[in-house]
Coordinates of C-alpha atoms and ligand atoms in Angstrom, one line a residue:
X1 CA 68.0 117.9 103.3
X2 CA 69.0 114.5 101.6
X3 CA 66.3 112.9 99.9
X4 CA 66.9 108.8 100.6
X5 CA 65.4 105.6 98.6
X6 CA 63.7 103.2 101.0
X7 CA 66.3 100.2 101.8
X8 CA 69.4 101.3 100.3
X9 CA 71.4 101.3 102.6
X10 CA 73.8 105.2 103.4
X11 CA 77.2 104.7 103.3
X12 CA 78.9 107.4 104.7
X13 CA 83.2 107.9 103.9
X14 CA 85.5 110.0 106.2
X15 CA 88.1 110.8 103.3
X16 CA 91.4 112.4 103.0
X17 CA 93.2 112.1 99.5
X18 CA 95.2 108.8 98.1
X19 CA 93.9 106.4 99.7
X20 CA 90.6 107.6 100.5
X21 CA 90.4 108.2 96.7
X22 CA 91.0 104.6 95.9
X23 CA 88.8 103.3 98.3
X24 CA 85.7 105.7 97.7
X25 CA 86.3 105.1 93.3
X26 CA 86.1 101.3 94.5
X27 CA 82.8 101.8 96.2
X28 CA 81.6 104.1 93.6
X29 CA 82.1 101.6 90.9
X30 CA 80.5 98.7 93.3
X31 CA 77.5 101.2 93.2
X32 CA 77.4 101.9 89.8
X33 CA 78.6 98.8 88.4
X34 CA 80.8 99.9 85.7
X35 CA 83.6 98.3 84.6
X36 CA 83.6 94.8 83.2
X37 CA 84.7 92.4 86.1
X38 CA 82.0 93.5 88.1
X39 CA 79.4 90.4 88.3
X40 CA 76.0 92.3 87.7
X41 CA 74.0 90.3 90.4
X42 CA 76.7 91.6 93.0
X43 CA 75.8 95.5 92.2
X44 CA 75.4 97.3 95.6
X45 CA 72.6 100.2 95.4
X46 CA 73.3 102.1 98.2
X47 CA 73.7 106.2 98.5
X48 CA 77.2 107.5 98.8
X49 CA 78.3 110.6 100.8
X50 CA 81.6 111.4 101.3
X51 CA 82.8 114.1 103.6
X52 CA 86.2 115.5 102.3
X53 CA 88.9 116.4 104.5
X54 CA 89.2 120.8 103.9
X55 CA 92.5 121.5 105.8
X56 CA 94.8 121.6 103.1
X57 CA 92.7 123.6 101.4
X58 CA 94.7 127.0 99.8
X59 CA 94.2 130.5 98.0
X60 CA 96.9 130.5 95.5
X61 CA 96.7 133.5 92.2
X62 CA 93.0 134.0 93.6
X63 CA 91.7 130.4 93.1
X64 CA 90.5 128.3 95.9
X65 CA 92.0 125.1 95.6
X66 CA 90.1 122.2 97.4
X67 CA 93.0 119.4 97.0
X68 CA 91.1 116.4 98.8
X69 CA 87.8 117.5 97.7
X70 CA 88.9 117.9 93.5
X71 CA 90.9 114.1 94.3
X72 CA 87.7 112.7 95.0
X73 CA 85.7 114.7 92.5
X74 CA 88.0 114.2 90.1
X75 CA 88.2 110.7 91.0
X76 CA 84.5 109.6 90.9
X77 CA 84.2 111.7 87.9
X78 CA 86.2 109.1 86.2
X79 CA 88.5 112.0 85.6
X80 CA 91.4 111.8 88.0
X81 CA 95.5 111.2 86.3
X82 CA 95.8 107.8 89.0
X83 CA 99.1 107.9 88.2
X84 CA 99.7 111.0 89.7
X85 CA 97.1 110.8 92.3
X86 CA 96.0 114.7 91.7
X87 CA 94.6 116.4 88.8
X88 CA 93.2 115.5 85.6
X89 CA 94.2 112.9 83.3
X90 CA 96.3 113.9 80.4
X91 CA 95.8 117.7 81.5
X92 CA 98.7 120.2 80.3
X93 CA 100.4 123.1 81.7
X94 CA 100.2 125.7 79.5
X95 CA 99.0 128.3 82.1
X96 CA 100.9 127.3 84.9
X97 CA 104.0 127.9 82.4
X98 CA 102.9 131.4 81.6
X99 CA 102.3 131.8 85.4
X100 CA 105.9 131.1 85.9
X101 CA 107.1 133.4 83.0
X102 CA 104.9 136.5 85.2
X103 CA 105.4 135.5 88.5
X104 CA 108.4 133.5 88.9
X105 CA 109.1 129.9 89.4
X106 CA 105.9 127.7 90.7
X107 CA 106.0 125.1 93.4
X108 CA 101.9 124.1 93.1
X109 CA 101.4 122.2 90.1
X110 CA 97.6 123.3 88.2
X111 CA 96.4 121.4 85.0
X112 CA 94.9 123.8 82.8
X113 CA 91.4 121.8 83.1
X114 CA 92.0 121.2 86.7
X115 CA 92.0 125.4 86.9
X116 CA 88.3 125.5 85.2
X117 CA 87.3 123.9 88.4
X118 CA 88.7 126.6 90.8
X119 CA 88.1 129.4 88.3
X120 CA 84.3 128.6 89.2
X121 CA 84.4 127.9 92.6
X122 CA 86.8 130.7 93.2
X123 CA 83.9 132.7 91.6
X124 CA 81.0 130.7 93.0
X125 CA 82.3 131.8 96.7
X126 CA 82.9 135.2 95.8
X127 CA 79.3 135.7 94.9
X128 CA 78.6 134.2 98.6
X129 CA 78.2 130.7 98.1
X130 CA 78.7 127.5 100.7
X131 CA 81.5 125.7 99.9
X132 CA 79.0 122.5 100.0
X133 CA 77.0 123.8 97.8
X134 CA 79.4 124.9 95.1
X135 CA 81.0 121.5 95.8
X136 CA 77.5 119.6 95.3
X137 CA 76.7 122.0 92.2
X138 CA 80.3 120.7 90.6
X139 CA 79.5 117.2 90.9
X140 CA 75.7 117.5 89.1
X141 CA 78.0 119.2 86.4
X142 CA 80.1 116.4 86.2
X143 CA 77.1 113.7 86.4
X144 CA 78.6 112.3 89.7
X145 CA 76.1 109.8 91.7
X146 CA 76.6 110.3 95.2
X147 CA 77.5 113.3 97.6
X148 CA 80.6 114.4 98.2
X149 CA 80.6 117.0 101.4
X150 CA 83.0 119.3 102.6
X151 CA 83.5 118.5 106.0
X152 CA 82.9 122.3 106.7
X153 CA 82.6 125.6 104.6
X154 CA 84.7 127.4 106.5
X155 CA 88.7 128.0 106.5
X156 CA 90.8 125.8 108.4
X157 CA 94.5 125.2 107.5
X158 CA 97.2 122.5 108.7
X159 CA 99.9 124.0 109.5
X160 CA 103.6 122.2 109.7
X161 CA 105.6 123.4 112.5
X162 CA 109.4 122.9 111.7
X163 CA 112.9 124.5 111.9
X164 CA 112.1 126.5 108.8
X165 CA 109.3 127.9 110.4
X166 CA 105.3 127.0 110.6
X167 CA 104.0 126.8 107.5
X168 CA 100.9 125.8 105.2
X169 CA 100.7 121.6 104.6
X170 CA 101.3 121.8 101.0
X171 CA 103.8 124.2 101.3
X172 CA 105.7 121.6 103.6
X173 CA 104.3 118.7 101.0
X174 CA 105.1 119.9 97.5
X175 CA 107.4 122.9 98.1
X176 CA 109.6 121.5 100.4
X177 CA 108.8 117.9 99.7
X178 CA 108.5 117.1 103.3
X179 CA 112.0 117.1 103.8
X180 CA 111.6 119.1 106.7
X181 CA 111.6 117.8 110.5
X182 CA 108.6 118.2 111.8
X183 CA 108.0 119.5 115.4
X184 CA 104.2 120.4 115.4
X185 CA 100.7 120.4 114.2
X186 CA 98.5 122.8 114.1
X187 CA 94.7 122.9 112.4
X188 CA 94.4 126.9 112.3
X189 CA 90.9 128.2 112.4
X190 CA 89.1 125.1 113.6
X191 CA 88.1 126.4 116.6
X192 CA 85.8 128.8 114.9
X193 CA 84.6 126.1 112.1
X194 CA 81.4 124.9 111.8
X195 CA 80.4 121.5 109.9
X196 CA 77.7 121.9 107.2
X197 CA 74.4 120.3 108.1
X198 CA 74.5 118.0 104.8
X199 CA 77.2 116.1 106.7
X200 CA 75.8 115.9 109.9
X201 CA 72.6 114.8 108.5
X202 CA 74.5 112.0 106.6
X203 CA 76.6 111.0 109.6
X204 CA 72.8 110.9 111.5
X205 CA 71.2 108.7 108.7
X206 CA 74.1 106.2 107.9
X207 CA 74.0 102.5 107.9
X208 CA 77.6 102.3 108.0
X209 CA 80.8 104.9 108.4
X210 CA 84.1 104.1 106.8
X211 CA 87.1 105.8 107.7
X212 CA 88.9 105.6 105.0
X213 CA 92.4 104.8 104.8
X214 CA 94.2 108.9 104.9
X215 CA 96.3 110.3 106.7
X216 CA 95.4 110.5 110.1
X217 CA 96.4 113.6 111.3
X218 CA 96.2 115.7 108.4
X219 CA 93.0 114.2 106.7
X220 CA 91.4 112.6 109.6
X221 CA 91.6 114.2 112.3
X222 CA 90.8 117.9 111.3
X223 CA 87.3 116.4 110.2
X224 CA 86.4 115.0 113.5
X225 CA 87.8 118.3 115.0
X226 CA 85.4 120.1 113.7
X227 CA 82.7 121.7 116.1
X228 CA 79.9 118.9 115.8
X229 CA 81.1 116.5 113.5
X230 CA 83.6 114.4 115.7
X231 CA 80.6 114.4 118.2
X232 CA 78.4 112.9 115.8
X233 CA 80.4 110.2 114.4
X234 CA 81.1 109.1 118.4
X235 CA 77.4 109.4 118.5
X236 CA 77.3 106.6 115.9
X237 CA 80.1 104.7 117.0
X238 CA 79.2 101.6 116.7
X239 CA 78.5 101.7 112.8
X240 CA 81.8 103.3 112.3
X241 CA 84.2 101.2 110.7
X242 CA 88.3 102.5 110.3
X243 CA 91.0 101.2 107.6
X244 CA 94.7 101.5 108.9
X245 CA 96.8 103.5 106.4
X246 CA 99.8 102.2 108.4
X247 CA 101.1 98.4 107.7
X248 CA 103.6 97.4 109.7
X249 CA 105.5 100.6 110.8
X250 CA 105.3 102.4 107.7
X251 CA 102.5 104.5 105.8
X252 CA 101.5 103.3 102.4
X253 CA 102.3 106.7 101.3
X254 CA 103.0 109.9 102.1
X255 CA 103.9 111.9 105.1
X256 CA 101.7 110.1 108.1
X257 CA 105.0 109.0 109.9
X258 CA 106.2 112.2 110.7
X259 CA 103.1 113.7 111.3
X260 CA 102.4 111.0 113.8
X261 CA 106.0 111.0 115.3
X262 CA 105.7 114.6 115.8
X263 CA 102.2 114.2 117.7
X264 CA 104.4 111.2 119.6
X265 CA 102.6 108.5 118.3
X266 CA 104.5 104.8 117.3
X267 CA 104.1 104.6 113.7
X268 CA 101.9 101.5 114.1
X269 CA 97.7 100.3 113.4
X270 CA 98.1 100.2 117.4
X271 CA 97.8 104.3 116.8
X272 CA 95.5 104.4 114.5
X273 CA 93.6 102.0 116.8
X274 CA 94.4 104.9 119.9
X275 CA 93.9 107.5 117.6
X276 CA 90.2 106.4 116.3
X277 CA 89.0 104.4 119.1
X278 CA 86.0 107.3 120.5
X279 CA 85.0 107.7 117.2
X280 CA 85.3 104.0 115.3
X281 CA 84.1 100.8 116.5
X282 CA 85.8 98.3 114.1
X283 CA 89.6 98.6 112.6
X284 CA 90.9 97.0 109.8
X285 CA 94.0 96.2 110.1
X286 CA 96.3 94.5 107.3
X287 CA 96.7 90.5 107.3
X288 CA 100.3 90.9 108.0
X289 CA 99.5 92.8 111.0
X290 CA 97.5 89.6 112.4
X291 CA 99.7 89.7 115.7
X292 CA 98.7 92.9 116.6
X293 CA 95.4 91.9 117.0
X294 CA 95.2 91.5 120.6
X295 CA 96.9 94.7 121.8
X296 CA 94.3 96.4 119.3
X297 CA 91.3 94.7 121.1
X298 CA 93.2 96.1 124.4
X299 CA 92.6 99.1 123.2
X300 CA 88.4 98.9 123.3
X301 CA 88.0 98.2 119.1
X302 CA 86.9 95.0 117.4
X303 CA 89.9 94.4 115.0
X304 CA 89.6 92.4 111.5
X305 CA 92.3 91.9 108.7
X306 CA 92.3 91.7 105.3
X307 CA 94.8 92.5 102.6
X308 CA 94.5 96.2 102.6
X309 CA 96.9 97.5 100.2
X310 CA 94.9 98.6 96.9
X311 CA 97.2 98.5 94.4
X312 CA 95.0 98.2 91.8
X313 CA 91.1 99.0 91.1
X314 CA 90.2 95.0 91.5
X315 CA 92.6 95.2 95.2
X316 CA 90.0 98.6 95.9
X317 CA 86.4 97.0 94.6
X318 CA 87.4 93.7 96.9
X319 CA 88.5 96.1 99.7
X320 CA 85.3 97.8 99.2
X321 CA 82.9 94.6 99.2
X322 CA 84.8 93.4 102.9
X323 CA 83.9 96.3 104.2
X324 CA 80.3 96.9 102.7
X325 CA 79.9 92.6 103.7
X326 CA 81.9 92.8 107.5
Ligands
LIG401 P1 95.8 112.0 102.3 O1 95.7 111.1 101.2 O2 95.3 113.4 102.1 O3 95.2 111.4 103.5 O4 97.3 112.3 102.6 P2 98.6 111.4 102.4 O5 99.0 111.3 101.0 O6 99.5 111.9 103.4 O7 98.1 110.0 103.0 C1 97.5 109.0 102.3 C2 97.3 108.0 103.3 O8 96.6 106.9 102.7 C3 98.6 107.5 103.8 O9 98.6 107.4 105.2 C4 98.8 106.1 103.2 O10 99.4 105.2 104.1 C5 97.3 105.7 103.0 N1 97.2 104.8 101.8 C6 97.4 105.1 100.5 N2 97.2 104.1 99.8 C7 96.7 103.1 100.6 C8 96.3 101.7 100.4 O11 96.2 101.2 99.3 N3 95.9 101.0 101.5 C9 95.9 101.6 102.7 N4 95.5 100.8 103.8 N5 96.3 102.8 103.0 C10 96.7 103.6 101.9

């Protein structure tokens, strides 16, 4: 059970990876006030849980790797390589090369400090430990001020469905660079997951729910297909508040197009708007998507916009402030 301070208000973040790591390091700074821009009097105190997409989670040489869950870690940590988006800054690959000199080429990249990570949560499972609690037990390690929640401790997996065959997400990602076509989705598993009762309990308690900007069908929506947890965000609807990772008819980044044109889905906000509208009252749409405004509001959601492209922490922390202020 979560122990809360009397009027701060519970923010709770539905994240994926590369943008949900921007946006949730923007609120995290908001919260903590560092960094120098930051006018003191506009500090935020409020608690911070952020439920972690888990279906592109993979064994690989023994490890559990947790990719969405160690972005966000990693990122709050103040440890994260932004460049990359993954892993930790200025990490080497000493062990990954000696894993390629046993084993044979290797399409998963691993930092030699990013492995410490899975080394003990690898180990921390194997002696029968929840996923959320060897997740919460890493960030006290790493001094990290706010929760960050798997969105369940069991297995599930994304699989990519193409002409090569179905196959794990970041095998599709990083292996074959998502070059292939994409003819299905699949969330393997889900139907026997459960979600952990830290993130229900947050979800229960929470001023305000921001989904962040991810990619909708493989960060997204495997959270709120989890037994429970989709019925609890609809359950708190109207606090729930969605960022579009699609401006105009593209992603920011990464694979979200194809994903979405294989579920048959436009690659438009209008989706995200179909796609999040039982579980999200509000969408925020970008300012050069104004004219879609309308045909969103068809769709049963209150629509703002806002320049939602972070580029940079100061585009994240103003991001952060609309959303915390709307
Ligand atoms: P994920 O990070 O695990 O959800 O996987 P992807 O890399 O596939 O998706 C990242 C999602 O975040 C993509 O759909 C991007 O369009 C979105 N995204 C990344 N950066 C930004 C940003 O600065 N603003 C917005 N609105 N979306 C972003």
């Amino acid at each position: 059970m979560m122990l809360y301070v009397e009027g701060m208000d519970k923010i709770v973040v539905l994240a994926g990876g590369t943008g949900s790591v921007k946006l949730a390091m923007a609120l995290y700074r908001l919260k903590s006030n560092s960094g120098n821009s930051i006018n003191s009097s506009k500090r935020q105190d409020m608690h911070l849980s952020i439920i972690c997409n888990i279906g592109d989670n993979i064994w690989m040489h023994g490890l559990y790797i947790c990719p969405d869950i160690d972005t966000i870690v990693y990122g709050l940590a103040g440890l994260l390589d932004r460049e990359r988006g993954w892993g930790v800054s200025k990490d080497t690959f000493n062990c990954l090369a000696q894993l390629a000199k046993l084993e044979g080429e290797q399409w998963f990249m691993l930092g030699d400090k990013d492995l410490a990570m899975h080394i003990i949560r690898s180990m921390m499972l194997r002696e029968g430990k929840r996923l959320c609690d060897v997740t919460g037990y890493l960030c006290s390690r790493l001094g990290i001020d706010a929760r960050v929640i798997p969105a369940s401790d069991d297995h599930i997996e994304t699989r990519i469905f193409t002409d090569a065959g179905d196959m794990h997400l970041q095998e599709f990602w990083v292996k074959h660079k998502g070059m292939l076509d994409v003819n299905g989705i699949a969330y393997k598993g889900i139907e026997h997951a459960r979600t952990c009762s830290s993130a229900l309990h947050a979800i229960e308690e929470a001023d305000r729910i921001i989904v962040a900007p991810a990619n909708p069908v493989s960060s997204i929506l495997p959270i709120l297909t989890i037994r429970g947890l989709g019925d609890a965000v609809r359950r708190r609807r109207d606090v729930c508040i969605a960022i579009s990772p699609i401006i105009g008819s593209r992603p920011v980044s990464g694979p979200a197009a194809k994903y979405m044109k294989a579920l048959g889905y436009d690659v438009s906000p209008v989706s995200i708007a179909e796609m999040y509208r039982d579980f999200a009252s509000s969408l925020v749409i970008d300012e050069s998507d104004r004219v879609l405004m309308d045909e969103i509001k068809a769709k049963g959601m209150d629509v703002y916009a806002t320049d939602i492209l972070m580029d940079d922490e100061e585009d994240g922390v103003r991001l952060a402030r609309y959303l915390l202020e709307l």
